Amino acid sequence: MIAPAGVRALAVVSLLAISALAGCGRGDDAKKDGARGDARTVAKTSARERAERRGYDGAPPVIPHQNFGVECMSCHNDRGMQVEGVGFAPPMPHAVTAGLSDIARCRQCHVFRETDEIFVASDFRGLAQDLRRGRRLNDMTPPVIPHPVFMRENCYACHAGPAAREEIRCSHPERARCQQCHVEENATDLFTP
Amino acid sequence: MDRRRFIQALGTGTGIVAFSQAHKDEAKAFAEGQSAINPSDLTWGKAPCRYCGTGCGVEAGVKDGKVMAVRGDTASPVNKGLLCVKGYHLPAMLYGKDRLTHPMKRGADGKSWEKISWDDALDLIASKYQEALKESGPESVAIYGSGQWTIFDGYAALKWFKGGMRSNNIEPNARLCMASAVMGFVTQFQSDEPMGCYEDFEEGDDFIMWGNNMAEMHPVLFSRILESKRKKPNVRIIDLATRRTATTDYADMYVEFRPGSDLAIANGILHLLIESGKLDNAFIKENIVFKRGIEDLEEIGFGCYGDQAEHYTFQDKTRDSSIDEFKKLVSEYTPAHVSKISGVPEAQLRSLAEMYGDQSRGTISLWCMGVNQHTRGTWMNNLITNLHLVTGKISRPGSNPFSLTGQPSACGTVREVGTLANRLPADMVVTKKEHRDIAEKIWGVPEGTIPAKPGYHATDMFRAFMRGDVKVMWVQTTNPWVTMPNLHRIDRKPGDGRFLIVSDIYPTPTTEAADLVLPAAAWIEREGAFGNSERRTQHFDKLVEPPGEAKEDAWQIIEVAKRMGMGHLFPWPEDAWHKPMFEEYRSFGLGHGKDLASYDQLRKTRGMVWPVVDGKETLYRYAAGYDPYVKKSKGVHFYKAKGYGEKAAVWFRPYHPPAEEPDADYPFWLCTGRVLEHWHTGSLTRRVKQLHQAVPKAYVELNRADATKLSVKSGDRVKLVSRRGSMEMDVKVDGRGKPPVGSVFVPFFDEHYLINELTLDAMCNISKQPDYKKCAVRVERV
């Protein structure tokens, strides 16, 4: 898909920001910030914490912040938004999915956590996120997309911008047509007769 | 990029921190600690969702005998890949630590449980049933199932009870859920189930929701309407309700009415259509007959007062009417009169009439529990369908009355197999000799096996069990000790001389009331088939083994039948009975407009919408060009209504008040229902961490003005008191639902807050479906 101009600009800017900061020796300070572990910042969330928000890889995450009583998309808009005291609210990965239009109900799938208690313990073990890199034919070829693209059409939501995690951060977000080089791995035939 | 945004991005220290070494190390450790499975390492199989009647297609990902993930099936025409939060969390539903894994018998002390073998358990059930049959006859035995029974479970239970036990005491929890819709369609078309399908959500222009919080209860279908509205901005959503909900947030018009006055509103719309000359007279002449029934309030009653509180057996009597008489009867429902009864402004009534009367726009009426759980639920179903019949807005894409269902196989099992006290498969009833003959012939049982007298309907069945008239009852796939109305009436301690068997997958208040508990296989732990709201039959394979000794419900029934000398009813190989059973069941409907797809075709497809003729499904029933049974070149043909000359019936149905209304002692209306995150009694969804944590317990929604008057705020405790029971619970003000002044709402999913101890066992006069939406309570500060 072609990313909206806003998302492209944001991705480029975040790259600029990184190089600018790296160039002026802020790297150590940044490390210190990380060690201090400000719990309110979303982008500092570890892979483990992120995984715990999901029942399994592919399940919609529960909402990690409190209910601010505002429309979800006032922060999770098409560029994402830095929210004072909270962190970066990434854009929606599925802005263009059929059935999920601008007026769709986010909380049909994403719910708040009202308690940490559970009703009954569970033996459920969900599919864990595979943090290995996508499979490649050889070192020179671009990796395939290891997850379904359905409902994750906006690659930038997770792979670029301030909230993108190190392990899946794209090195070349300025090349806007991701699926020109990365294709969906499609090895999931149903075992129906 | 403006300067501000650039600086904002620069200042995003959090983004940079993600690159720190500490974070990298943690990510690496996390990755190594995982078993690194790709989605492509799982085996994926198709199944319909286990929860509501929408019937979303899911793909379940299995590894090492366990379901590890699901995803929306993009090939399913129902949901096109989307699920709701319950559907996405399906796999965890199977793996609660307290899964029942072996049969258990109540100990001699009446409290403890002892493990027993399947053989002993099945022998015990057979002997208890045999003893009751011998001593008290077929009316003393009962089985109570649900719309979560697969088609196989329901068919096995029906055949065993009606064709083996010679008893019509088989009922489903769908009597509490869909019975009014069944009787609505049956009284008008002499055939159950809607004419339209989900494609209507893209074809329609006006979506008129009668007492139906579709945004929470049928979220994926609601999303289809929202997407349609995005593409066609003139699509309108009209929310007629007694309380503001998530659905109201998306409505173009919100019509708030006094509980029970929907009867008057529908009549008022009919009157305005007549007055403004909006009837489709040509359609009426060709396709409609007019009928009346018993209309006297005293004669009908509510099923919960006087003698009716033990047995409610009211029978409607049909008489012919005419369009002129119909017009005269509804002329009483002037806007001023209706507005007085309902509290709805006359202008809104006129808007509604304009919508129904506008032939340039497609109109879809949608309803579920608000209309069905109603002391005149069948009447309300009739009235909504009347609006479509008199305007000819029926059986065409984008214009249909569409009844939504709440369970995965309320249609497929209960309504189509006919697991009700009065029904047989394919629209047949036990009260007609020719129908009994057909069933007896297919089943190969002697003439006269099936009794002509219907058994107890659900509420009367439990009343009879408490009286001791029913001595042995088996409950499968449902939780009546949470869901029956006026729950104190069935307070039960084992050891009362009756015998209660409960098959389930988790302990519930119902297993607590039982003498014998059997562990069931759930969802894709067994082969099954469900039928959804749009007449789509969906088959699923067994994809994983059930835990411990858990067994599928149909197997449990067949094994007991064999032990009672009724094995001849199930003459199929033990390892391959699903296909021959399905094909036998299918033979009931072939050639009668209830043609199901073949077993082999169902296994290959994402479900098929019946009638399926020559392998092709029928999206719009009774419609020329769609339905192969309609031989006309255009228009409609209600070919199932043989008793009405193959026409549909428009019924005059007056306004009657509810069974109990607020008064000085009990000044609030109490309405009960569901929330998005929990399904029914929560025995499945509460065992899913994400769902339980989202809505951990029941609460009472209170209007802000009432809360202020009582000096309570969200989180405070109040006591609700009805004539039948009382309960303390947390207040919620301005939550997801906002009841109007003078009314409260409580969800029923929480077994620790049994709201049905307060509800009234009043019911629909025709369908015998209880009304969970209207009774009187008082609210006290504690």
mmCIF file of N, CA, C and O in Angstrom, chain A residues 13 34 41 45 55-56 60 79 82 101 103 105 107-109 112-117 119-125 127-128 130-132 135 150 162 166-167 169 188 190-191, chain B residues 5 9 12 14-15 17 19 23-24 27 30 34-36 38 43-44 59 68 70-71 80-81 83 85 88 95 97-98 215 219 223 227 230 250 543 606 676 686 690 693-694:
data_model
loop_
_atom_site.group_PDB
_atom_site.id
_atom_site.type_symbol
_atom_site.label_atom_id
_atom_site.label_comp_id
_atom_site.label_asym_id
_atom_site.label_seq_id
_atom_site.Cartn_x
_atom_site.Cartn_y
_atom_site.Cartn_z
ATOM 1 N N VAL A 13 11.101 12.045 9.545
ATOM 2 C CA VAL A 13 11.487 12.935 10.639
ATOM 3 C C VAL A 13 12.078 12.141 11.795
ATOM 4 O O VAL A 13 13.073 12.524 12.391
ATOM 5 N N GLY A 34 16.579 5.152 29.850
ATOM 6 C CA GLY A 34 16.028 3.803 29.734
ATOM 7 C C GLY A 34 16.178 3.045 31.044
ATOM 8 O O GLY A 34 15.265 2.369 31.497
ATOM 9 N N THR A 41 5.831 5.671 29.826
ATOM 10 C CA THR A 41 6.118 5.860 28.414
ATOM 11 C C THR A 41 5.902 4.559 27.662
ATOM 12 O O THR A 41 6.502 3.542 27.947
ATOM 13 N N THR A 45 8.194 0.236 26.496
ATOM 14 C CA THR A 45 7.657 -1.066 26.848
ATOM 15 C C THR A 45 8.489 -2.177 26.209
ATOM 16 O O THR A 45 8.809 -2.116 25.039
ATOM 17 N N GLY A 55 -3.437 -12.001 24.014
ATOM 18 C CA GLY A 55 -3.707 -13.395 24.339
ATOM 19 C C GLY A 55 -2.739 -14.316 23.614
ATOM 20 O O GLY A 55 -2.359 -15.362 24.124
ATOM 21 N N TYR A 56 -2.356 -13.939 22.416
ATOM 22 C CA TYR A 56 -1.422 -14.718 21.596
ATOM 23 C C TYR A 56 -1.009 -13.798 20.463
ATOM 24 O O TYR A 56 -1.626 -12.740 20.245
ATOM 25 N N PRO A 60 -5.882 -9.041 19.276
ATOM 26 C CA PRO A 60 -5.848 -7.598 19.490
ATOM 27 C C PRO A 60 -5.339 -7.295 20.896
ATOM 28 O O PRO A 60 -5.771 -7.938 21.851
ATOM 29 N N ARG A 79 -1.163 9.954 11.835
ATOM 30 C CA ARG A 79 0.270 10.192 12.025
ATOM 31 C C ARG A 79 0.763 9.649 13.360
ATOM 32 O O ARG A 79 1.955 9.571 13.600
ATOM 33 N N GLN A 82 2.413 12.311 19.961
ATOM 34 C CA GLN A 82 3.105 12.295 21.229
ATOM 35 C C GLN A 82 2.161 12.840 22.296
ATOM 36 O O GLN A 82 1.634 13.942 22.166
ATOM 37 N N SER A 101 -13.795 1.204 9.410
ATOM 38 C CA SER A 101 -13.683 2.540 8.872
ATOM 39 C C SER A 101 -13.432 3.534 9.996
ATOM 40 O O SER A 101 -13.260 3.152 11.142
ATOM 41 N N ILE A 103 -15.365 5.278 11.498
ATOM 42 C CA ILE A 103 -16.372 5.286 12.552
ATOM 43 C C ILE A 103 -16.523 3.919 13.212
ATOM 44 O O ILE A 103 -17.448 3.677 13.962
ATOM 45 N N ARG A 105 -15.925 0.726 15.674
ATOM 46 C CA ARG A 105 -15.839 0.716 17.130
ATOM 47 C C ARG A 105 -14.555 0.048 17.583
ATOM 48 O O ARG A 105 -14.445 -1.167 17.572
ATOM 49 N N ARG A 107 -13.408 -0.364 20.466
ATOM 50 C CA ARG A 107 -13.541 -1.176 21.675
ATOM 51 C C ARG A 107 -14.382 -2.426 21.461
ATOM 52 O O ARG A 107 -14.707 -3.127 22.402
ATOM 53 N N GLN A 108 -14.702 -2.677 20.222
ATOM 54 C CA GLN A 108 -15.270 -3.968 19.874
ATOM 55 C C GLN A 108 -14.205 -5.059 20.028
ATOM 56 O O GLN A 108 -14.508 -6.211 20.299
ATOM 57 N N CYS A 109 -12.952 -4.667 19.830
ATOM 58 C CA CYS A 109 -11.841 -5.645 19.906
ATOM 59 C C CYS A 109 -10.825 -5.292 20.991
ATOM 60 O O CYS A 109 -10.150 -6.166 21.518
ATOM 61 N N PHE A 112 -10.334 -2.246 27.860
ATOM 62 C CA PHE A 112 -9.539 -1.761 28.988
ATOM 63 C C PHE A 112 -9.356 -2.873 30.011
ATOM 64 O O PHE A 112 -10.087 -3.862 30.017
ATOM 65 N N ARG A 113 -8.389 -2.669 30.875
ATOM 66 C CA ARG A 113 -8.173 -3.625 31.956
ATOM 67 C C ARG A 113 -8.637 -2.975 33.247
ATOM 68 O O ARG A 113 -8.026 -2.025 33.713
ATOM 69 N N GLU A 114 -9.721 -3.466 33.803
ATOM 70 C CA GLU A 114 -10.298 -2.860 35.004
ATOM 71 C C GLU A 114 -9.711 -3.463 36.276
ATOM 72 O O GLU A 114 -9.888 -2.938 37.359
ATOM 73 N N THR A 115 -9.071 -4.617 36.144
ATOM 74 C CA THR A 115 -8.509 -5.286 37.314
ATOM 75 C C THR A 115 -7.338 -6.149 36.868
ATOM 76 O O THR A 115 -7.226 -6.487 35.692
ATOM 77 N N ASP A 116 -6.466 -6.498 37.810
ATOM 78 C CA ASP A 116 -5.383 -7.441 37.497
ATOM 79 C C ASP A 116 -5.744 -8.850 37.931
ATOM 80 O O ASP A 116 -5.017 -9.800 37.681
ATOM 81 N N GLU A 117 -6.873 -8.962 38.617
ATOM 82 C CA GLU A 117 -7.263 -10.284 39.113
ATOM 83 C C GLU A 117 -7.788 -11.155 37.985
ATOM 84 O O GLU A 117 -8.184 -10.654 36.937
ATOM 85 N N PHE A 119 -10.372 -14.699 37.123
ATOM 86 C CA PHE A 119 -11.519 -15.444 37.650
ATOM 87 C C PHE A 119 -11.080 -16.840 38.053
ATOM 88 O O PHE A 119 -11.338 -17.295 39.169
ATOM 89 N N VAL A 120 -10.430 -17.524 37.135
ATOM 90 C CA VAL A 120 -9.887 -18.863 37.367
ATOM 91 C C VAL A 120 -8.564 -18.927 36.604
ATOM 92 O O VAL A 120 -8.461 -18.379 35.505
ATOM 93 N N ALA A 121 -7.559 -19.579 37.165
ATOM 94 C CA ALA A 121 -6.280 -19.714 36.476
ATOM 95 C C ALA A 121 -6.475 -20.491 35.174
ATOM 96 O O ALA A 121 -7.442 -21.231 35.027
ATOM 97 N N SER A 122 -5.522 -20.314 34.274
ATOM 98 C CA SER A 122 -5.693 -20.907 32.941
ATOM 99 C C SER A 122 -4.444 -21.660 32.507
ATOM 100 O O SER A 122 -3.322 -21.299 32.861
ATOM 101 N N ASP A 123 -4.673 -22.725 31.752
ATOM 102 C CA ASP A 123 -3.561 -23.458 31.143
ATOM 103 C C ASP A 123 -3.323 -23.025 29.704
ATOM 104 O O ASP A 123 -2.535 -23.632 28.993
ATOM 105 N N PHE A 124 -4.013 -21.978 29.301
ATOM 106 C CA PHE A 124 -3.865 -21.561 27.903
ATOM 107 C C PHE A 124 -2.453 -21.065 27.625
ATOM 108 O O PHE A 124 -1.912 -20.249 28.347
ATOM 109 N N ARG A 125 -1.867 -21.568 26.565
ATOM 110 C CA ARG A 125 -0.568 -21.073 26.120
ATOM 111 C C ARG A 125 -0.750 -20.589 24.687
ATOM 112 O O ARG A 125 -0.987 -21.372 23.773
ATOM 113 N N LEU A 127 0.098 -18.652 21.054
ATOM 114 C CA LEU A 127 1.194 -18.545 20.089
ATOM 115 C C LEU A 127 2.026 -17.320 20.455
ATOM 116 O O LEU A 127 1.493 -16.226 20.587
ATOM 117 N N ALA A 128 3.329 -17.528 20.650
ATOM 118 C CA ALA A 128 4.176 -16.405 21.039
ATOM 119 C C ALA A 128 4.655 -15.675 19.796
ATOM 120 O O ALA A 128 4.809 -16.264 18.726
ATOM 121 N N ASP A 130 7.009 -14.307 17.206
ATOM 122 C CA ASP A 130 8.309 -14.770 16.729
ATOM 123 C C ASP A 130 9.161 -13.549 16.415
ATOM 124 O O ASP A 130 8.910 -12.842 15.444
ATOM 125 N N LEU A 131 10.138 -13.325 17.255
ATOM 126 C CA LEU A 131 10.964 -12.123 17.059
ATOM 127 C C LEU A 131 12.163 -12.365 16.152
ATOM 128 O O LEU A 131 12.989 -11.497 15.962
ATOM 129 N N ARG A 132 12.266 -13.575 15.609
ATOM 130 C CA ARG A 132 13.302 -13.787 14.595
ATOM 131 C C ARG A 132 12.939 -12.965 13.377
ATOM 132 O O ARG A 132 11.799 -12.576 13.183
ATOM 133 N N ARG A 135 11.669 -14.752 7.132
ATOM 134 C CA ARG A 135 12.482 -15.688 6.351
ATOM 135 C C ARG A 135 12.955 -15.036 5.052
ATOM 136 O O ARG A 135 12.237 -14.279 4.432
ATOM 137 N N PHE A 150 -3.518 -8.803 6.502
ATOM 138 C CA PHE A 150 -4.910 -8.425 6.775
ATOM 139 C C PHE A 150 -5.006 -7.746 8.142
ATOM 140 O O PHE A 150 -4.540 -8.283 9.146
ATOM 141 N N PRO A 162 8.168 6.836 16.265
ATOM 142 C CA PRO A 162 8.760 6.792 17.607
ATOM 143 C C PRO A 162 8.379 5.561 18.419
ATOM 144 O O PRO A 162 9.111 5.175 19.327
ATOM 145 N N GLU A 166 12.768 -1.700 18.409
ATOM 146 C CA GLU A 166 14.054 -1.970 17.790
ATOM 147 C C GLU A 166 14.011 -3.197 16.876
ATOM 148 O O GLU A 166 14.429 -3.152 15.717
ATOM 149 N N GLU A 167 13.458 -4.308 17.379
ATOM 150 C CA GLU A 167 13.572 -5.576 16.645
ATOM 151 C C GLU A 167 12.838 -5.542 15.319
ATOM 152 O O GLU A 167 13.140 -6.330 14.426
ATOM 153 N N ARG A 169 12.031 -2.524 13.675
ATOM 154 C CA ARG A 169 12.095 -1.175 13.086
ATOM 155 C C ARG A 169 12.659 -1.245 11.664
ATOM 156 O O ARG A 169 13.648 -1.926 11.417
ATOM 157 N N THR A 188 -0.348 -21.267 4.787
ATOM 158 C CA THR A 188 -1.347 -21.634 5.785
ATOM 159 C C THR A 188 -2.569 -22.270 5.140
ATOM 160 O O THR A 188 -3.677 -21.798 5.299
ATOM 161 N N LEU A 190 -5.661 -24.456 4.782
ATOM 162 C CA LEU A 190 -6.551 -25.105 5.740
ATOM 163 C C LEU A 190 -6.543 -26.593 5.493
ATOM 164 O O LEU A 190 -6.504 -27.019 4.350
ATOM 165 N N PHE A 191 -6.595 -27.350 6.570
ATOM 166 C CA PHE A 191 -6.679 -28.790 6.314
ATOM 167 C C PHE A 191 -8.131 -29.227 6.272
ATOM 168 O O PHE A 191 -8.640 -29.966 7.060
ATOM 169 N N ARG B 5 5.808 20.261 15.041
ATOM 170 C CA ARG B 5 5.790 18.809 14.951
ATOM 171 C C ARG B 5 7.221 18.249 14.900
ATOM 172 O O ARG B 5 7.518 17.208 15.450
ATOM 173 N N ALA B 9 8.855 15.683 17.495
ATOM 174 C CA ALA B 9 9.494 14.420 17.136
ATOM 175 C C ALA B 9 10.896 14.348 17.744
ATOM 176 O O ALA B 9 11.318 13.318 18.253
ATOM 177 N N THR B 12 11.055 13.369 21.297
ATOM 178 C CA THR B 12 10.515 12.056 21.606
ATOM 179 C C THR B 12 11.612 11.157 22.149
ATOM 180 O O THR B 12 12.060 10.228 21.496
ATOM 181 N N THR B 14 11.475 9.023 24.265
ATOM 182 C CA THR B 14 11.003 7.652 24.434
ATOM 183 C C THR B 14 11.326 6.807 23.214
ATOM 184 O O THR B 14 11.655 5.648 23.327
ATOM 185 N N GLY B 15 11.242 7.413 22.056
ATOM 186 C CA GLY B 15 11.527 6.676 20.826
ATOM 187 C C GLY B 15 12.974 6.276 20.775
ATOM 188 O O GLY B 15 13.325 5.180 20.338
ATOM 189 N N VAL B 17 14.958 5.823 23.355
ATOM 190 C CA VAL B 17 15.285 4.869 24.404
ATOM 191 C C VAL B 17 15.119 3.442 23.914
ATOM 192 O O VAL B 17 15.838 2.544 24.331
ATOM 193 N N PHE B 19 16.233 2.204 21.572
ATOM 194 C CA PHE B 19 17.476 1.717 20.974
ATOM 195 C C PHE B 19 18.537 1.385 22.020
ATOM 196 O O PHE B 19 19.635 0.974 21.684
ATOM 197 N N HIS B 23 17.581 -2.379 26.474
ATOM 198 C CA HIS B 23 16.352 -2.817 25.831
ATOM 199 C C HIS B 23 16.641 -3.908 24.800
ATOM 200 O O HIS B 23 15.915 -4.899 24.695
ATOM 201 N N LYS B 24 17.727 -3.691 24.068
ATOM 202 C CA LYS B 24 18.128 -4.690 23.070
ATOM 203 C C LYS B 24 18.344 -6.047 23.733
ATOM 204 O O LYS B 24 17.919 -7.083 23.231
ATOM 205 N N ALA B 27 15.118 -7.641 24.757
ATOM 206 C CA ALA B 27 14.388 -8.143 23.593
ATOM 207 C C ALA B 27 14.981 -9.472 23.134
ATOM 208 O O ALA B 27 14.273 -10.417 22.804
ATOM 209 N N PHE B 30 14.175 -12.212 25.557
ATOM 210 C CA PHE B 30 12.772 -12.575 25.411
ATOM 211 C C PHE B 30 12.588 -13.476 24.195
ATOM 212 O O PHE B 30 11.935 -14.515 24.257
ATOM 213 N N GLN B 34 11.428 -17.685 23.935
ATOM 214 C CA GLN B 34 10.202 -18.126 23.288
ATOM 215 C C GLN B 34 10.467 -19.351 22.430
ATOM 216 O O GLN B 34 11.570 -19.571 21.970
ATOM 217 N N SER B 35 9.399 -20.085 22.200
ATOM 218 C CA SER B 35 9.568 -21.282 21.399
ATOM 219 C C SER B 35 9.507 -20.975 19.902
ATOM 220 O O SER B 35 9.367 -21.852 19.081
ATOM 221 N N ALA B 36 9.568 -19.687 19.566
ATOM 222 C CA ALA B 36 9.702 -19.263 18.179
ATOM 223 C C ALA B 36 8.894 -20.101 17.185
ATOM 224 O O ALA B 36 9.436 -20.842 16.384
ATOM 225 N N ASN B 38 6.196 -19.892 14.151
ATOM 226 C CA ASN B 38 5.552 -19.008 13.187
ATOM 227 C C ASN B 38 4.102 -19.426 13.027
ATOM 228 O O ASN B 38 3.779 -20.589 13.221
ATOM 229 N N THR B 43 -1.208 -25.817 12.497
ATOM 230 C CA THR B 43 -2.168 -26.381 11.558
ATOM 231 C C THR B 43 -3.462 -25.608 11.735
ATOM 232 O O THR B 43 -3.983 -25.508 12.840
ATOM 233 N N TRP B 44 -3.979 -25.062 10.641
ATOM 234 C CA TRP B 44 -5.163 -24.200 10.745
ATOM 235 C C TRP B 44 -6.387 -24.922 10.204
ATOM 236 O O TRP B 44 -6.353 -25.511 9.130
ATOM 237 N N GLU B 59 -10.462 -19.199 11.892
ATOM 238 C CA GLU B 59 -9.502 -20.259 11.645
ATOM 239 C C GLU B 59 -8.778 -20.493 12.964
ATOM 240 O O GLU B 59 -8.314 -19.546 13.590
ATOM 241 N N MET B 68 -3.682 -22.689 19.835
ATOM 242 C CA MET B 68 -2.769 -21.641 20.296
ATOM 243 C C MET B 68 -3.147 -20.258 19.791
ATOM 244 O O MET B 68 -2.629 -19.252 20.272
ATOM 245 N N VAL B 70 -6.308 -17.967 17.142
ATOM 246 C CA VAL B 70 -7.342 -17.973 16.100
ATOM 247 C C VAL B 70 -7.153 -16.712 15.268
ATOM 248 O O VAL B 70 -6.468 -15.782 15.665
ATOM 249 N N ARG B 71 -7.753 -16.714 14.113
ATOM 250 C CA ARG B 71 -7.828 -15.483 13.336
ATOM 251 C C ARG B 71 -9.147 -15.471 12.578
ATOM 252 O O ARG B 71 -9.725 -16.528 12.317
ATOM 253 N N LYS B 80 -15.925 -11.759 6.984
ATOM 254 C CA LYS B 80 -14.878 -11.283 6.072
ATOM 255 C C LYS B 80 -13.559 -11.010 6.804
ATOM 256 O O LYS B 80 -12.858 -10.040 6.516
ATOM 257 N N GLY B 81 -13.268 -11.828 7.786
ATOM 258 C CA GLY B 81 -11.974 -11.723 8.458
ATOM 259 C C GLY B 81 -11.999 -11.037 9.803
ATOM 260 O O GLY B 81 -11.060 -11.146 10.580
ATOM 261 N N LEU B 83 -13.306 -10.240 13.682
ATOM 262 C CA LEU B 83 -13.966 -10.876 14.831
ATOM 263 C C LEU B 83 -14.202 -9.799 15.886
ATOM 264 O O LEU B 83 -13.758 -8.668 15.725
ATOM 265 N N VAL B 85 -13.996 -8.999 20.282
ATOM 266 C CA VAL B 85 -13.013 -9.330 21.315
ATOM 267 C C VAL B 85 -13.254 -10.739 21.881
ATOM 268 O O VAL B 85 -12.293 -11.439 22.233
ATOM 269 N N TYR B 88 -11.793 -13.222 19.188
ATOM 270 C CA TYR B 88 -10.327 -13.242 19.145
ATOM 271 C C TYR B 88 -9.736 -14.010 20.325
ATOM 272 O O TYR B 88 -8.618 -14.486 20.267
ATOM 273 N N TYR B 95 -9.248 -23.593 28.075
ATOM 274 C CA TYR B 95 -8.161 -24.049 28.930
ATOM 275 C C TYR B 95 -8.187 -23.529 30.365
ATOM 276 O O TYR B 95 -7.150 -23.446 31.016
ATOM 277 N N LYS B 97 -8.302 -23.726 34.253
ATOM 278 C CA LYS B 97 -7.729 -24.797 35.085
ATOM 279 C C LYS B 97 -8.794 -25.726 35.661
ATOM 280 O O LYS B 97 -8.486 -26.856 36.036
ATOM 281 N N ASP B 98 -10.031 -25.221 35.749
ATOM 282 C CA ASP B 98 -11.064 -26.041 36.399
ATOM 283 C C ASP B 98 -11.940 -26.778 35.391
ATOM 284 O O ASP B 98 -13.106 -27.071 35.694
ATOM 285 N N ALA B 215 -24.489 -2.928 18.650
ATOM 286 C CA ALA B 215 -23.060 -2.604 18.720
ATOM 287 C C ALA B 215 -22.334 -3.513 19.704
ATOM 288 O O ALA B 215 -21.173 -3.860 19.507
ATOM 289 N N PRO B 219 -21.537 -7.394 17.342
ATOM 290 C CA PRO B 219 -20.605 -6.335 16.954
ATOM 291 C C PRO B 219 -20.095 -6.457 15.513
ATOM 292 O O PRO B 219 -19.936 -5.442 14.835
ATOM 293 N N SER B 223 -20.576 -3.736 12.597
ATOM 294 C CA SER B 223 -19.468 -3.171 11.821
ATOM 295 C C SER B 223 -19.776 -3.172 10.330
ATOM 296 O O SER B 223 -19.363 -2.270 9.608
ATOM 297 N N GLU B 227 -19.699 0.136 8.117
ATOM 298 C CA GLU B 227 -18.903 0.238 6.896
ATOM 299 C C GLU B 227 -19.798 0.651 5.726
ATOM 300 O O GLU B 227 -19.407 1.472 4.886
ATOM 301 N N ARG B 230 -20.376 4.263 5.961
ATOM 302 C CA ARG B 230 -19.215 5.043 5.514
ATOM 303 C C ARG B 230 -19.225 5.189 3.988
ATOM 304 O O ARG B 230 -18.941 6.246 3.444
ATOM 305 N N TYR B 250 -24.109 5.677 17.602
ATOM 306 C CA TYR B 250 -23.971 5.688 16.147
ATOM 307 C C TYR B 250 -25.301 5.939 15.441
ATOM 308 O O TYR B 250 -25.391 5.856 14.219
ATOM 309 N N LEU B 543 -10.774 -30.722 15.843
ATOM 310 C CA LEU B 543 -9.404 -30.292 15.575
ATOM 311 C C LEU B 543 -8.437 -30.621 16.714
ATOM 312 O O LEU B 543 -7.235 -30.680 16.513
ATOM 313 N N ARG B 606 -17.612 -22.541 3.451
ATOM 314 C CA ARG B 606 -17.750 -21.730 4.663
ATOM 315 C C ARG B 606 -19.237 -21.579 4.964
ATOM 316 O O ARG B 606 -19.762 -20.497 5.109
ATOM 317 N N LEU B 676 -20.725 -6.683 25.875
ATOM 318 C CA LEU B 676 -19.913 -7.165 24.752
ATOM 319 C C LEU B 676 -18.936 -8.268 25.145
ATOM 320 O O LEU B 676 -18.789 -9.276 24.462
ATOM 321 N N ARG B 686 -15.576 -15.687 31.280
ATOM 322 C CA ARG B 686 -14.897 -15.214 32.495
ATOM 323 C C ARG B 686 -13.593 -15.966 32.723
ATOM 324 O O ARG B 686 -12.738 -15.523 33.486
ATOM 325 N N GLN B 690 -8.344 -11.696 29.477
ATOM 326 C CA GLN B 690 -8.586 -10.364 28.911
ATOM 327 C C GLN B 690 -10.060 -9.957 29.057
ATOM 328 O O GLN B 690 -10.363 -8.785 29.271
ATOM 329 N N GLN B 693 -10.893 -9.392 32.874
ATOM 330 C CA GLN B 693 -10.285 -8.160 33.391
ATOM 331 C C GLN B 693 -10.961 -6.914 32.827
ATOM 332 O O GLN B 693 -10.921 -5.856 33.428
ATOM 333 N N ALA B 694 -11.589 -7.046 31.676
ATOM 334 C CA ALA B 694 -12.287 -5.896 31.090
ATOM 335 C C ALA B 694 -13.598 -5.616 31.826
ATOM 336 O O ALA B 694 -13.951 -4.455 32.052
#
